[in-house]
Amino acid sequence: MAMAYPKLYNVLSFYLATIIAISQFLISILPYLNPITLLITLADALLSLYLRSCGLCPCTVELDDQTTMNFWVANSRRSNKPALVMLHGYGGNSKWQFIHQVGSLSQSFYLYIPDLLFFGKSYTNRLERTEVFQAKCVAEGLKRLGVERFAVYSISYGGYVAYWLAEMYPELVEKVVVVSCGVGMTEEQKREQINKVGSNALNLLVPESAHDLRLLVNLTMHKPGPSKWVPDIFLHGFINVTYKQHRKEKLELAEHLLRKKADIDLPILTQETLIIWGDKDDVFPVYLAYQLQRQLGPKSKVEIIKDTGHAVNMESPISLNATAVRWSSFCKQACLES
């Protein structure tokens, strides 16, 4: 027993010395760091801790020698909860986009949240920039993770990826949720929306300045709220952490999305599809929700959230989560009956 105390003392001393050394190093380099970028990086690290507290852990999947996908995945699967794949839009990555959804949805689903290519830690050296290629990579990554059947929950750009994921892999995708996505727009409708935004549409999707980011917030949120008072220096820090990496590739993705021809013969999904929209969406007007419903037919349903813009997940998270949880109950019942 007496021998245990020196060992314990040595272990504690080692960890204490390590902490002190790391602290001294951080203090020594602090004058050379941008404190705002450091603060945003710290917030990003805290988000990682939050996701872990919701039962998720990060996982890197090497699809081939050129493509890597990063996922946040459920730690364990010990009950009959269904799997839900969440696909983010241009407003962030797997961590930032769904900060208000993960806690609620993780109680009803096993969550799998990928960084789409060129967001977060996902990257490819291949030249494809299409939503179809994104969908193929997500599907392959999920197969490598052993996920055989799942529902998919998507917002904005993620909705395009989700649509093709469901169309190409009906044996994998059971149900679909599309939030505020312009899939199914006609060429005329697309031109009209681009003209409303103006010639700087690409800079709004991938902001480089605080001015661009403010315009993006004003466009996507019906009630910008406190964000309009955030100092520019904080917005620059957020841009450095979220948008600076792979900026060229993100612009190429957006350019493909804006310039490609409308899908005249958009395939009709075979899955039950829930379409959620904010009634004040200035990016994709609410009539597009009903247009998509008509395209999909009786297997689709529209839910409109009042006094909400494009960023439904940020502006009305409580209403969005309540809608998703109601839908999750339907999914769980369908899963038990199948």
Tab-separated table of C-alpha atoms in Angstrom:
chain	number	residue	atom	x	y	z
A	1	MET	CA	0.000	0.000	0.000
A	2	ALA	CA	2.861	2.325	0.873
A	3	MET	CA	4.315	1.811	-2.599
A	4	ALA	CA	1.123	3.155	-4.174
A	5	TYR	CA	1.581	6.666	-2.799
A	6	PRO	CA	4.913	7.416	-4.542
A	7	LYS	CA	3.462	6.094	-7.830
A	8	LEU	CA	0.366	8.243	-7.448
A	9	TYR	CA	2.547	11.237	-6.575
A	10	ASN	CA	4.689	10.668	-9.686
A	11	VAL	CA	1.642	10.402	-11.940
A	12	LEU	CA	0.074	13.571	-10.531
A	13	SER	CA	3.391	15.407	-10.765
A	14	PHE	CA	3.765	14.392	-14.400
A	15	TYR	CA	0.304	15.648	-15.368
A	16	LEU	CA	0.723	18.843	-13.360
A	17	ALA	CA	4.081	19.542	-15.005
A	18	THR	CA	2.568	18.891	-18.427
A	19	ILE	CA	-0.301	21.309	-17.781
A	20	ILE	CA	2.096	23.984	-16.535
A	21	ALA	CA	4.370	23.538	-19.554
A	22	ILE	CA	1.476	23.787	-22.001
A	23	SER	CA	0.094	26.835	-20.171
A	24	GLN	CA	3.469	28.582	-20.251
A	25	PHE	CA	3.779	27.844	-23.968
A	26	LEU	CA	0.310	29.243	-24.700
A	27	ILE	CA	1.031	32.350	-22.623
A	28	SER	CA	4.344	32.850	-24.442
A	29	ILE	CA	2.753	32.773	-27.913
A	30	LEU	CA	-0.399	34.686	-26.972
A	31	PRO	CA	1.046	38.112	-27.930
A	32	TYR	CA	1.618	36.809	-31.451
A	33	LEU	CA	-1.896	35.423	-31.905
A	34	ASN	CA	-5.075	37.174	-32.993
A	35	PRO	CA	-7.090	37.020	-29.744
A	36	ILE	CA	-10.425	37.032	-31.617
A	37	THR	CA	-9.418	34.119	-33.835
A	38	LEU	CA	-8.210	32.379	-30.688
A	39	LEU	CA	-11.600	33.006	-29.064
A	40	ILE	CA	-13.511	31.604	-32.073
A	41	THR	CA	-11.179	28.593	-32.108
A	42	LEU	CA	-11.942	28.072	-28.425
A	43	ALA	CA	-15.684	28.257	-29.196
A	44	ASP	CA	-15.138	25.633	-31.903
A	45	ALA	CA	-13.417	23.391	-29.349
A	46	LEU	CA	-16.297	23.883	-26.912
A	47	LEU	CA	-18.710	22.839	-29.665
A	48	SER	CA	-16.737	19.622	-30.009
A	49	LEU	CA	-17.140	19.004	-26.277
A	50	TYR	CA	-20.869	19.688	-26.575
A	51	LEU	CA	-21.243	17.151	-29.388
A	52	ARG	CA	-19.384	14.597	-27.285
A	53	SER	CA	-21.788	15.281	-24.413
A	54	CYS	CA	-24.634	14.435	-26.837
A	55	GLY	CA	-23.149	10.995	-27.429
A	56	LEU	CA	-21.175	11.754	-30.600
A	57	CYS	CA	-17.511	11.345	-31.448
A	58	PRO	CA	-15.414	12.466	-34.458
A	59	CYS	CA	-14.433	9.903	-37.060
A	60	THR	CA	-12.291	10.233	-40.196
A	61	VAL	CA	-13.053	7.958	-43.146
A	62	GLU	CA	-10.540	7.562	-45.986
A	63	LEU	CA	-12.702	6.867	-49.046
A	64	ASP	CA	-9.666	6.455	-51.303
A	65	ASP	CA	-6.198	7.918	-51.704
A	66	GLN	CA	-7.685	11.275	-52.756
A	67	THR	CA	-10.809	11.768	-50.657
A	68	THR	CA	-11.304	12.036	-46.889
A	69	MET	CA	-14.623	12.508	-45.106
A	70	ASN	CA	-15.004	13.636	-41.504
A	71	PHE	CA	-18.084	12.556	-39.542
A	72	TRP	CA	-19.509	13.088	-36.090
A	73	VAL	CA	-21.055	9.716	-35.296
A	74	ALA	CA	-23.083	8.064	-32.546
A	75	ASN	CA	-20.802	6.510	-29.917
A	76	SER	CA	-22.831	3.335	-29.564
A	77	ARG	CA	-25.996	1.714	-30.890
A	78	ARG	CA	-27.566	-0.243	-28.038
A	79	SER	CA	-31.280	0.444	-28.605
A	80	ASN	CA	-33.728	0.511	-31.491
A	81	LYS	CA	-33.347	4.211	-32.273
A	82	PRO	CA	-33.183	4.827	-36.054
A	83	ALA	CA	-30.145	6.418	-37.702
A	84	LEU	CA	-30.389	10.011	-38.906
A	85	VAL	CA	-27.844	11.613	-41.254
A	86	MET	CA	-27.703	15.429	-41.025
A	87	LEU	CA	-26.383	17.396	-44.011
A	88	HIS	CA	-25.365	21.018	-43.469
A	89	GLY	CA	-25.519	23.980	-45.833
A	90	TYR	CA	-23.092	26.791	-46.657
A	91	GLY	CA	-23.675	28.463	-43.288
A	92	GLY	CA	-21.186	26.279	-41.459
A	93	ASN	CA	-19.985	22.717	-41.056
A	94	SER	CA	-21.077	19.633	-39.138
A	95	LYS	CA	-20.539	21.397	-35.801
A	96	TRP	CA	-21.733	24.972	-36.331
A	97	GLN	CA	-24.782	24.319	-38.497
A	98	PHE	CA	-26.733	22.041	-36.166
A	99	ILE	CA	-25.784	23.401	-32.753
A	100	HIS	CA	-29.483	23.881	-31.858
A	101	GLN	CA	-30.619	20.514	-33.226
A	102	VAL	CA	-28.114	17.932	-31.994
A	103	GLY	CA	-29.181	17.904	-28.343
A	104	SER	CA	-32.853	17.392	-29.164
A	105	LEU	CA	-32.508	14.966	-32.060
A	106	SER	CA	-29.856	12.804	-30.382
A	107	GLN	CA	-32.532	11.697	-27.913
A	108	SER	CA	-34.600	10.158	-30.734
A	109	PHE	CA	-31.928	9.179	-33.269
A	110	TYR	CA	-28.425	7.853	-33.647
A	111	LEU	CA	-26.868	10.830	-35.409
A	112	TYR	CA	-24.322	10.807	-38.243
A	113	ILE	CA	-23.188	14.299	-39.250
A	114	PRO	CA	-20.611	14.581	-42.033
A	115	ASP	CA	-18.594	17.582	-43.076
A	116	LEU	CA	-19.423	17.874	-46.748
A	117	LEU	CA	-16.380	18.097	-49.007
A	118	PHE	CA	-14.315	21.286	-48.456
A	119	PHE	CA	-16.158	22.042	-45.219
A	120	GLY	CA	-14.659	21.246	-41.843
A	121	LYS	CA	-12.126	18.441	-42.231
A	122	SER	CA	-13.490	16.793	-45.394
A	123	TYR	CA	-11.440	17.180	-48.557
A	124	THR	CA	-10.773	15.681	-51.969
A	125	ASN	CA	-8.085	16.146	-54.602
A	126	ARG	CA	-10.562	15.144	-57.286
A	127	LEU	CA	-12.021	17.831	-59.552
A	128	GLU	CA	-15.732	16.981	-59.150
A	129	ARG	CA	-17.758	19.823	-57.634
A	130	THR	CA	-21.295	18.493	-58.010
A	131	GLU	CA	-23.950	17.631	-55.440
A	132	VAL	CA	-24.042	14.155	-56.995
A	133	PHE	CA	-20.377	13.597	-56.118
A	134	GLN	CA	-21.006	14.909	-52.603
A	135	ALA	CA	-23.868	12.412	-52.258
A	136	LYS	CA	-21.706	9.533	-53.478
A	137	CYS	CA	-19.021	10.379	-50.924
A	138	VAL	CA	-21.542	10.609	-48.074
A	139	ALA	CA	-23.038	7.240	-49.053
A	140	GLU	CA	-19.635	5.583	-49.288
A	141	GLY	CA	-18.576	7.023	-45.944
A	142	LEU	CA	-21.730	5.726	-44.254
A	143	LYS	CA	-21.223	2.288	-45.761
A	144	ARG	CA	-17.682	2.233	-44.351
A	145	LEU	CA	-19.171	3.130	-40.958
A	146	GLY	CA	-21.591	0.213	-41.175
A	147	VAL	CA	-24.759	2.320	-41.487
A	148	GLU	CA	-27.144	0.266	-43.610
A	149	ARG	CA	-30.432	2.215	-43.389
A	150	PHE	CA	-31.050	5.795	-42.345
A	151	ALA	CA	-33.212	8.890	-42.653
A	152	VAL	CA	-31.598	12.075	-43.956
A	153	TYR	CA	-32.180	15.572	-42.573
A	154	SER	CA	-30.823	18.441	-44.648
A	155	ILE	CA	-30.785	22.199	-44.869
A	156	SER	CA	-30.172	24.527	-47.844
A	157	TYR	CA	-27.142	23.275	-49.867
A	158	GLY	CA	-27.328	20.022	-47.918
A	159	GLY	CA	-30.814	19.558	-49.363
A	160	TYR	CA	-29.411	19.228	-52.885
A	161	VAL	CA	-27.011	16.562	-51.641
A	162	ALA	CA	-29.777	14.790	-49.706
A	163	TYR	CA	-32.060	14.724	-52.748
A	164	TRP	CA	-29.491	12.942	-54.901
A	165	LEU	CA	-28.485	10.706	-52.023
A	166	ALA	CA	-32.107	9.549	-51.705
A	167	GLU	CA	-32.542	9.193	-55.473
A	168	MET	CA	-29.344	7.217	-56.084
A	169	TYR	CA	-29.454	5.064	-52.943
A	170	PRO	CA	-33.103	4.197	-52.188
A	171	GLU	CA	-31.905	0.987	-50.531
A	172	LEU	CA	-30.105	3.125	-47.913
A	173	VAL	CA	-32.370	6.152	-47.439
A	174	GLU	CA	-35.668	5.517	-45.647
A	175	LYS	CA	-37.024	9.039	-45.096
A	176	VAL	CA	-36.026	12.552	-46.176
A	177	VAL	CA	-36.318	15.970	-44.525
A	178	VAL	CA	-35.537	19.002	-46.690
A	179	VAL	CA	-35.291	22.400	-44.977
A	180	SER	CA	-35.173	25.593	-47.064
A	181	CYS	CA	-33.631	24.179	-50.244
A	182	GLY	CA	-34.107	25.366	-53.826
A	183	VAL	CA	-34.031	21.911	-55.413
A	184	GLY	CA	-36.509	21.823	-58.289
A	185	MET	CA	-36.229	25.522	-59.175
A	186	THR	CA	-36.757	26.411	-62.808
A	187	GLU	CA	-34.136	28.326	-64.768
A	188	GLU	CA	-36.291	31.454	-64.674
A	189	GLN	CA	-36.806	31.192	-60.916
A	190	LYS	CA	-33.082	30.748	-60.337
A	191	ARG	CA	-32.223	33.827	-62.451
A	192	GLU	CA	-34.827	35.853	-60.581
A	193	GLN	CA	-33.363	34.961	-57.184
A	194	ILE	CA	-29.769	35.564	-58.314
A	195	ASN	CA	-30.775	38.971	-59.653
A	196	LYS	CA	-32.361	39.827	-56.299
A	197	VAL	CA	-29.162	38.968	-54.475
A	198	GLY	CA	-26.993	40.812	-57.013
A	199	SER	CA	-23.645	40.178	-58.647
A	200	ASN	CA	-21.953	39.311	-55.337
A	201	ALA	CA	-23.868	36.047	-54.785
A	202	LEU	CA	-20.649	34.027	-54.615
A	203	ASN	CA	-19.124	36.357	-52.026
A	204	LEU	CA	-22.250	36.030	-49.916
A	205	LEU	CA	-22.110	32.240	-49.980
A	206	VAL	CA	-18.410	32.283	-49.103
A	207	PRO	CA	-17.922	35.626	-47.308
A	208	GLU	CA	-14.461	37.143	-47.185
A	209	SER	CA	-15.224	40.330	-45.268
A	210	ALA	CA	-17.351	41.369	-42.319
A	211	HIS	CA	-19.531	43.335	-44.751
A	212	ASP	CA	-20.240	40.187	-46.792
A	213	LEU	CA	-21.056	38.191	-43.669
A	214	ARG	CA	-23.471	40.864	-42.443
A	215	LEU	CA	-25.223	40.844	-45.815
A	216	LEU	CA	-25.473	37.051	-45.615
A	217	VAL	CA	-27.016	37.214	-42.123
A	218	ASN	CA	-29.494	39.893	-43.221
A	219	LEU	CA	-30.459	37.814	-46.264
A	220	THR	CA	-30.917	34.525	-44.440
A	221	MET	CA	-32.587	35.729	-41.244
A	222	HIS	CA	-35.935	37.501	-41.011
A	223	LYS	CA	-34.970	38.899	-37.598
A	224	PRO	CA	-31.162	39.263	-37.438
A	225	GLY	CA	-31.386	40.133	-33.735
A	226	PRO	CA	-28.162	40.672	-31.750
A	227	SER	CA	-25.953	39.678	-34.705
A	228	LYS	CA	-26.218	43.189	-36.154
A	229	TRP	CA	-24.377	44.543	-33.114
A	230	VAL	CA	-21.463	42.100	-33.332
A	231	PRO	CA	-18.191	44.035	-33.974
A	232	ASP	CA	-16.429	43.455	-37.295
A	233	ILE	CA	-13.382	41.993	-35.566
A	234	PHE	CA	-15.480	39.058	-34.283
A	235	LEU	CA	-16.959	38.498	-37.728
A	236	HIS	CA	-13.440	38.400	-39.215
A	237	GLY	CA	-12.469	35.816	-36.613
A	238	PHE	CA	-15.470	33.658	-37.522
A	239	ILE	CA	-14.613	33.942	-41.229
A	240	ASN	CA	-11.005	32.881	-40.568
A	241	VAL	CA	-12.123	29.761	-38.710
A	242	THR	CA	-15.125	28.789	-40.865
A	243	TYR	CA	-14.648	30.036	-44.429
A	244	LYS	CA	-10.958	30.680	-45.047
A	245	GLN	CA	-9.860	27.059	-45.419
A	246	HIS	CA	-10.607	25.636	-48.901
A	247	ARG	CA	-12.162	28.951	-49.951
A	248	LYS	CA	-11.291	28.365	-53.623
A	249	GLU	CA	-13.013	24.977	-53.636
A	250	LYS	CA	-16.065	26.315	-51.779
A	251	LEU	CA	-16.399	29.006	-54.455
A	252	GLU	CA	-16.191	26.333	-57.152
A	253	LEU	CA	-18.997	24.375	-55.475
A	254	ALA	CA	-21.151	27.501	-55.303
A	255	GLU	CA	-20.336	28.482	-58.879
A	256	HIS	CA	-21.426	25.061	-60.120
A	257	LEU	CA	-24.681	25.347	-58.159
A	258	LEU	CA	-25.454	28.834	-59.487
A	259	ARG	CA	-24.488	28.257	-63.119
A	260	LYS	CA	-25.707	24.731	-63.818
A	261	LYS	CA	-28.900	24.348	-65.800
A	262	ALA	CA	-32.093	23.604	-63.914
A	263	ASP	CA	-33.051	19.932	-63.686
A	264	ILE	CA	-36.002	19.802	-66.070
A	265	ASP	CA	-36.597	16.101	-65.434
A	266	LEU	CA	-35.911	16.069	-61.706
A	267	PRO	CA	-36.456	12.486	-60.509
A	268	ILE	CA	-39.333	11.839	-58.101
A	269	LEU	CA	-38.183	10.405	-54.794
A	270	THR	CA	-39.739	7.171	-53.594
A	271	GLN	CA	-39.243	8.023	-49.906
A	272	GLU	CA	-41.623	9.834	-47.577
A	273	THR	CA	-40.374	13.434	-47.597
A	274	LEU	CA	-40.970	16.230	-45.098
A	275	ILE	CA	-40.433	19.748	-46.487
A	276	ILE	CA	-39.849	22.485	-43.875
A	277	TRP	CA	-39.705	26.177	-44.770
A	278	GLY	CA	-39.679	29.608	-43.173
A	279	ASP	CA	-42.508	31.762	-44.496
A	280	LYS	CA	-40.183	34.790	-44.755
A	281	ASP	CA	-37.377	33.048	-46.667
A	282	ASP	CA	-35.714	35.567	-49.012
A	283	VAL	CA	-33.208	33.068	-50.415
A	284	PHE	CA	-35.716	30.444	-51.556
A	285	PRO	CA	-39.270	31.894	-51.423
A	286	VAL	CA	-41.888	29.779	-49.684
A	287	TYR	CA	-43.749	28.976	-52.921
A	288	LEU	CA	-40.820	26.686	-53.774
A	289	ALA	CA	-41.818	24.441	-50.862
A	290	TYR	CA	-45.237	23.825	-52.396
A	291	GLN	CA	-43.704	23.498	-55.846
A	292	LEU	CA	-41.426	20.743	-54.560
A	293	GLN	CA	-44.381	19.063	-52.858
A	294	ARG	CA	-46.316	19.008	-56.140
A	295	GLN	CA	-43.249	17.520	-57.828
A	296	LEU	CA	-42.921	14.749	-55.224
A	297	GLY	CA	-46.608	13.958	-54.915
A	298	PRO	CA	-48.607	12.359	-52.071
A	299	LYS	CA	-45.559	10.976	-50.240
A	300	SER	CA	-44.474	14.505	-49.345
A	301	LYS	CA	-45.673	16.937	-46.695
A	302	VAL	CA	-45.020	20.665	-46.152
A	303	GLU	CA	-44.553	22.341	-42.759
A	304	ILE	CA	-44.283	26.142	-42.709
A	305	ILE	CA	-42.701	27.931	-39.741
A	306	LYS	CA	-44.086	31.431	-39.236
A	307	ASP	CA	-42.047	34.652	-39.037
A	308	THR	CA	-38.865	32.850	-40.022
A	309	GLY	CA	-36.353	33.372	-42.796
A	310	HIS	CA	-33.987	31.011	-44.589
A	311	ALA	CA	-31.911	30.088	-41.529
A	312	VAL	CA	-34.716	28.141	-39.849
A	313	ASN	CA	-32.229	26.163	-37.755
A	314	MET	CA	-30.850	29.340	-36.169
A	315	GLU	CA	-33.906	31.599	-36.121
A	316	SER	CA	-36.638	29.192	-34.985
A	317	PRO	CA	-34.828	26.167	-33.532
A	318	ILE	CA	-37.580	25.309	-31.035
A	319	SER	CA	-40.276	25.117	-33.723
A	320	LEU	CA	-37.948	23.264	-36.093
A	321	ASN	CA	-36.969	20.740	-33.421
A	322	ALA	CA	-40.599	20.190	-32.422
A	323	THR	CA	-41.487	19.496	-36.048
A	324	ALA	CA	-38.538	17.127	-36.420
A	325	VAL	CA	-39.379	15.290	-33.190
A	326	ARG	CA	-42.987	14.778	-34.306
A	327	TRP	CA	-41.626	13.401	-37.556
A	328	SER	CA	-39.163	11.225	-35.633
A	329	SER	CA	-42.059	9.538	-33.847
A	330	PHE	CA	-43.558	8.727	-37.222
A	331	CYS	CA	-40.194	7.362	-38.401
A	332	LYS	CA	-39.752	5.181	-35.333
A	333	GLN	CA	-43.225	3.711	-35.777
A	334	ALA	CA	-42.560	3.042	-39.463
A	335	CYS	CA	-39.241	1.421	-38.532
A	336	LEU	CA	-40.961	-0.902	-36.046
A	337	GLU	CA	-43.612	-1.879	-38.593
A	338	SER	CA	-41.107	-2.647	-41.376
